[in-house]
Short mmCIF file of C-alpha atoms in Angstrom, two decimals:
data_model
loop_
_atom_site.label_atom_id
_atom_site.label_comp_id
_atom_site.label_asym_id
_atom_site.label_seq_id
_atom_site.Cartn_x
_atom_site.Cartn_y
_atom_site.Cartn_z
CA MET A 1 43.77 2.43 -13.22
CA ASN A 2 43.75 -0.76 -14.90
CA ARG A 3 47.14 -1.32 -13.56
CA MET A 4 45.82 -0.87 -10.39
CA LYS A 5 42.76 -3.24 -10.95
CA LEU A 6 40.12 -0.29 -10.77
CA HIS A 7 38.61 -1.61 -13.93
CA GLY A 8 35.40 -0.60 -13.42
CA MET A 9 36.39 3.06 -12.79
CA ALA A 10 39.05 2.89 -15.73
CA ALA A 11 35.73 2.19 -18.11
CA ALA A 12 33.65 4.96 -16.73
CA PHE A 13 36.84 7.33 -17.13
CA THR A 14 37.47 6.32 -20.88
CA GLU A 15 33.79 6.67 -21.57
CA SER A 16 33.72 10.38 -19.99
CA LEU A 17 36.35 11.36 -22.41
CA SER A 18 34.46 10.36 -25.49
CA SER A 19 31.39 12.40 -24.37
CA THR A 20 30.50 15.78 -22.73
CA MET A 21 29.56 14.05 -19.61
CA ALA A 22 32.66 15.27 -17.50
CA GLU A 23 32.17 19.07 -18.69
CA THR A 24 28.93 19.13 -17.16
CA MET A 25 29.90 17.52 -13.40
CA THR A 26 31.31 19.28 -10.47
CA ILE A 27 34.34 17.20 -9.55
CA ASP A 28 32.82 15.93 -6.48
CA SER A 29 30.03 14.26 -8.57
CA PHE A 30 32.99 12.82 -11.21
CA LEU A 31 34.63 11.38 -8.28
CA HIS A 32 31.39 9.99 -7.14
CA MET A 33 29.90 8.34 -10.36
CA LEU A 34 33.95 6.89 -10.88
CA LEU A 35 33.55 5.15 -7.53
CA ALA A 36 30.16 3.92 -8.06
CA ARG A 37 31.20 2.49 -11.10
CA GLU A 38 33.79 0.96 -9.78
CA TRP A 39 31.68 -0.46 -6.75
CA ASP A 40 29.00 -2.01 -9.38
CA TYR A 41 32.10 -3.44 -11.70
CA ARG A 42 33.32 -5.23 -8.30
CA ALA A 43 29.81 -6.42 -7.18
CA ASN A 44 29.17 -7.76 -10.27
CA ALA A 45 32.36 -9.67 -10.72
CA ALA A 46 31.77 -11.09 -7.46
CA ILE A 47 28.33 -12.51 -8.35
CA GLN A 48 30.14 -13.78 -11.47
CA ARG A 49 32.38 -15.68 -9.70
CA LEU A 50 29.94 -17.23 -7.38
CA ILE A 51 27.89 -18.42 -10.36
CA ARG A 52 30.77 -20.15 -11.93
CA GLY A 53 32.13 -21.61 -8.50
CA ALA A 54 28.43 -22.98 -8.12
CA ALA A 55 28.67 -25.14 -11.59
CA PHE A 56 25.09 -24.64 -12.75
CA ARG A 57 24.41 -26.75 -15.79
CA TYR A 58 22.57 -24.16 -17.06
CA GLU A 59 21.37 -20.55 -16.48
CA ALA A 60 17.74 -19.96 -15.05
CA CYS A 61 15.95 -16.96 -12.91
CA LEU A 62 12.86 -16.54 -10.74
CA GLU A 63 11.63 -14.34 -12.99
CA GLN A 64 11.22 -16.99 -16.03
CA ILE A 65 8.89 -19.32 -13.74
CA ASP A 66 6.07 -20.09 -15.50
CA TYR A 67 2.74 -20.09 -13.01
CA ALA A 68 0.36 -20.83 -15.90
CA ILE A 69 1.65 -24.19 -16.14
CA PRO A 70 -0.68 -26.40 -14.46
CA ARG A 71 1.67 -28.34 -11.92
CA GLY A 72 0.66 -27.20 -8.39
CA LEU A 73 3.25 -24.35 -8.22
CA ASP A 74 1.95 -21.67 -5.73
CA ARG A 75 3.23 -18.20 -6.58
CA ASN A 76 3.11 -16.96 -2.96
CA GLN A 77 5.16 -19.84 -1.67
CA MET A 78 7.66 -19.08 -4.21
CA GLU A 79 7.81 -15.43 -3.59
CA ARG A 80 8.56 -15.90 0.01
CA LEU A 81 11.00 -18.61 -0.53
CA ALA A 82 12.63 -16.28 -3.15
CA SER A 83 13.54 -13.95 -0.34
CA LEU A 84 15.81 -16.74 0.71
CA GLU A 85 15.14 -16.12 4.24
CA PHE A 86 14.96 -20.41 4.80
CA ILE A 87 18.97 -20.15 3.76
CA ARG A 88 19.72 -17.26 6.19
CA GLN A 89 17.82 -19.66 8.97
CA GLY A 90 19.81 -22.56 7.86
CA LYS A 91 16.62 -24.47 6.67
CA ASN A 92 15.85 -26.80 3.63
CA LEU A 93 13.67 -26.93 0.91
CA PHE A 94 12.47 -30.26 -0.86
CA ILE A 95 11.18 -29.89 -4.73
CA THR A 96 9.48 -33.26 -5.77
CA GLY A 97 7.82 -34.64 -8.78
CA SER A 98 7.85 -36.64 -11.57
CA SER A 99 10.38 -36.10 -14.49
CA GLY A 100 9.96 -33.06 -16.10
CA THR A 101 7.79 -31.39 -13.94
CA GLY A 102 10.55 -28.19 -13.48
CA LYS A 103 12.28 -29.19 -10.16
CA SER A 104 15.88 -28.67 -11.43
CA PHE A 105 14.89 -25.47 -13.08
CA LEU A 106 13.36 -24.45 -9.60
CA ALA A 107 16.49 -25.46 -8.06
CA THR A 108 18.69 -23.81 -10.35
CA ALA A 109 16.94 -20.48 -10.24
CA MET A 110 16.96 -20.56 -6.52
CA GLY A 111 20.51 -21.12 -6.60
CA TYR A 112 21.10 -18.35 -9.27
CA GLU A 113 19.15 -16.17 -6.88
CA ALA A 114 21.53 -17.01 -4.21
CA CYS A 115 24.48 -15.96 -5.68
CA LYS A 116 23.09 -12.44 -6.69
CA LYS A 117 22.69 -11.95 -2.85
CA GLY A 118 26.34 -12.97 -2.36
CA ILE A 119 25.43 -16.51 -1.15
CA ARG A 120 28.07 -18.97 -1.81
CA THR A 121 26.13 -21.99 -3.52
CA TYR A 122 27.32 -25.68 -4.75
CA TYR A 123 25.34 -27.33 -7.12
CA ALA A 124 25.88 -31.16 -7.95
CA ASN A 125 23.99 -33.73 -9.88
CA ALA A 126 23.40 -36.27 -7.02
CA PRO A 127 24.26 -39.66 -8.35
CA LYS A 128 27.48 -38.00 -9.95
CA LEU A 129 28.26 -36.39 -6.71
CA MET A 130 27.92 -39.46 -5.02
CA GLY A 131 30.07 -41.28 -7.49
CA MET A 132 32.81 -38.70 -7.44
CA LEU A 133 32.95 -38.72 -3.45
CA LYS A 134 33.32 -42.54 -3.45
CA VAL A 135 36.29 -42.25 -5.84
CA ALA A 136 37.83 -39.49 -3.55
CA LYS A 137 37.58 -41.98 -0.57
CA VAL A 138 39.56 -44.57 -2.47
CA LYS A 139 42.00 -41.52 -3.11
CA GLY A 140 42.20 -40.34 0.29
CA THR A 141 40.73 -36.85 -0.70
CA LEU A 142 37.05 -37.29 0.79
CA GLU A 143 37.60 -34.97 3.64
CA THR A 144 38.82 -32.12 0.98
CA GLU A 145 35.80 -32.48 -1.19
CA LEU A 146 33.55 -32.59 1.73
CA LYS A 147 35.11 -29.46 3.09
CA LYS A 148 34.61 -27.81 -0.42
CA ILE A 149 30.64 -28.47 -0.17
CA GLU A 150 30.66 -27.64 3.80
CA ARG A 151 31.94 -24.09 3.16
CA CYS A 152 28.87 -23.32 0.90
CA ALA A 153 26.17 -21.78 2.66
CA LEU A 154 23.57 -23.36 0.03
CA LEU A 155 23.81 -27.09 -1.45
CA ILE A 156 21.56 -27.97 -4.21
CA LEU A 157 21.52 -31.84 -4.72
CA ASP A 158 19.96 -32.38 -7.74
CA ASP A 159 18.13 -35.97 -8.56
CA LEU A 160 18.71 -37.26 -5.19
CA PHE A 161 17.39 -40.75 -4.63
CA LEU A 162 17.29 -41.31 -8.69
CA VAL A 163 18.64 -44.54 -7.77
CA ASN A 164 18.96 -46.37 -4.31
CA LEU A 165 21.85 -45.37 -2.14
CA ASP A 166 24.50 -47.93 -1.78
CA ALA A 167 26.43 -49.13 1.10
CA LYS A 168 29.33 -46.53 0.24
CA GLU A 169 27.03 -43.68 -0.39
CA ARG A 170 24.82 -43.86 3.05
CA PRO A 171 27.72 -42.64 5.12
CA ILE A 172 28.83 -40.09 2.66
CA LEU A 173 25.47 -38.60 2.59
CA LEU A 174 25.35 -38.86 6.23
CA ASP A 175 28.64 -36.65 6.72
CA ILE A 176 27.14 -33.91 4.02
CA ILE A 177 24.06 -33.78 5.94
CA GLU A 178 25.73 -33.52 9.55
CA ASP A 179 27.99 -30.99 8.26
CA ARG A 180 25.18 -28.67 7.54
CA HIS A 181 22.55 -29.58 10.05
CA GLY A 182 20.94 -26.71 11.87
CA ARG A 183 23.50 -24.33 9.93
CA LYS A 184 23.32 -24.35 6.23
CA SER A 185 21.01 -25.15 3.72
CA ILE A 186 20.31 -27.95 1.29
CA ILE A 187 17.67 -27.73 -1.86
CA ILE A 188 16.85 -31.15 -2.82
CA THR A 189 15.05 -32.42 -5.79
CA SER A 190 13.88 -35.72 -6.21
CA GLN A 191 11.26 -37.83 -8.27
CA LEU A 192 10.36 -39.87 -5.50
CA PRO A 193 8.15 -38.43 -2.73
CA THR A 194 9.54 -37.79 0.68
CA ASP A 195 7.62 -40.68 2.20
CA ASN A 196 9.73 -43.03 -0.05
CA TRP A 197 13.44 -41.46 0.88
CA TYR A 198 13.68 -43.57 3.76
CA ASP A 199 13.57 -46.81 1.51
CA ALA A 200 15.89 -45.27 -0.98
CA ILE A 201 18.56 -44.60 1.98
CA GLY A 202 18.46 -48.14 2.65
CA ASP A 203 19.96 -48.91 6.15
CA PRO A 204 17.43 -48.36 8.47
CA THR A 205 19.84 -46.74 11.10
CA VAL A 206 21.22 -44.18 8.39
CA ALA A 207 18.06 -43.56 7.28
CA ASP A 208 16.86 -42.65 10.60
CA ALA A 209 20.03 -40.17 11.31
CA ILE A 210 19.54 -38.75 7.85
CA MET A 211 15.89 -37.94 7.72
CA ASP A 212 15.44 -36.92 11.34
CA ARG A 213 18.20 -34.05 10.20
CA ILE A 214 16.69 -32.88 7.06
CA ILE A 215 12.78 -33.57 7.42
CA HIS A 216 11.06 -31.41 10.27
CA THR A 217 11.60 -28.04 9.23
CA ALA A 218 12.06 -28.04 5.54
CA HIS A 219 9.99 -26.10 2.82
CA ARG A 220 8.39 -28.60 0.22
CA ILE A 221 7.08 -28.00 -3.15
CA GLU A 222 5.40 -31.12 -4.36
CA LEU A 223 5.07 -30.53 -8.49
CA THR A 224 2.33 -32.49 -10.10
CA GLY A 225 0.85 -32.94 -13.75
CA GLU A 226 2.32 -33.64 -16.93
CA SER A 227 6.09 -33.13 -18.07
CA VAL A 228 6.66 -29.43 -19.14
CA ARG A 229 9.27 -30.37 -21.50
CA LYS A 230 6.76 -32.59 -23.21
CA MET A 231 4.30 -29.96 -23.34
CA THR A 232 6.52 -27.17 -24.85
CA ALA A 233 7.58 -29.93 -27.53
CA TYR A 234 4.16 -30.26 -28.39
CA ARG A 235 3.23 -26.77 -28.63
CA GLY A 236 6.11 -26.18 -30.47
CA LYS A 237 5.00 -28.64 -33.38
#
């Protein structure tokens, strides 16, 4: 079975040999059990491939979200977003707030949930991504890198506008936005409120083009309050 790459079925069969399970089952139910284990194995393997491909910095899940922390996080809104319907509709999600309020964790948890639902996801620290894509442009591989991003149904841009965009980054970001507009979703986290994004982009023409494509149908989470990291560290003392 392993040579046929039926690893889940092989594991279930091996387990049955060391127990009395097979003796109590009909042939039909035994075959059904083997097929079910193979199905589960392949489904889990597919999820793990999506998670590895997304390149998250750390593991996060929606069940770990602490709603007791006073930061303006609405449980009802999060439960609606957790259905991932906004991704299926090609809409965007903006998560803004000061440093340490949990923006990256929420975005990553959404990304993990997407992978579990079979949705191909691409996570990137936005400043590092912009730097990498500028190098790719010099090397002549920019289109290849943009295609990798475009293939993913969900793009997570973490810490966008941590620094203002420069003249080389603006058209690259516009290309990314244009490729996804109305079809595929972006989750953006930023310390800047959305009202300040226009100025962070810099060039008025490019800013108009980018904002017009991402802002109108986006869902928004605006986190407030103290840094969760600082609060957690203080409580641990």
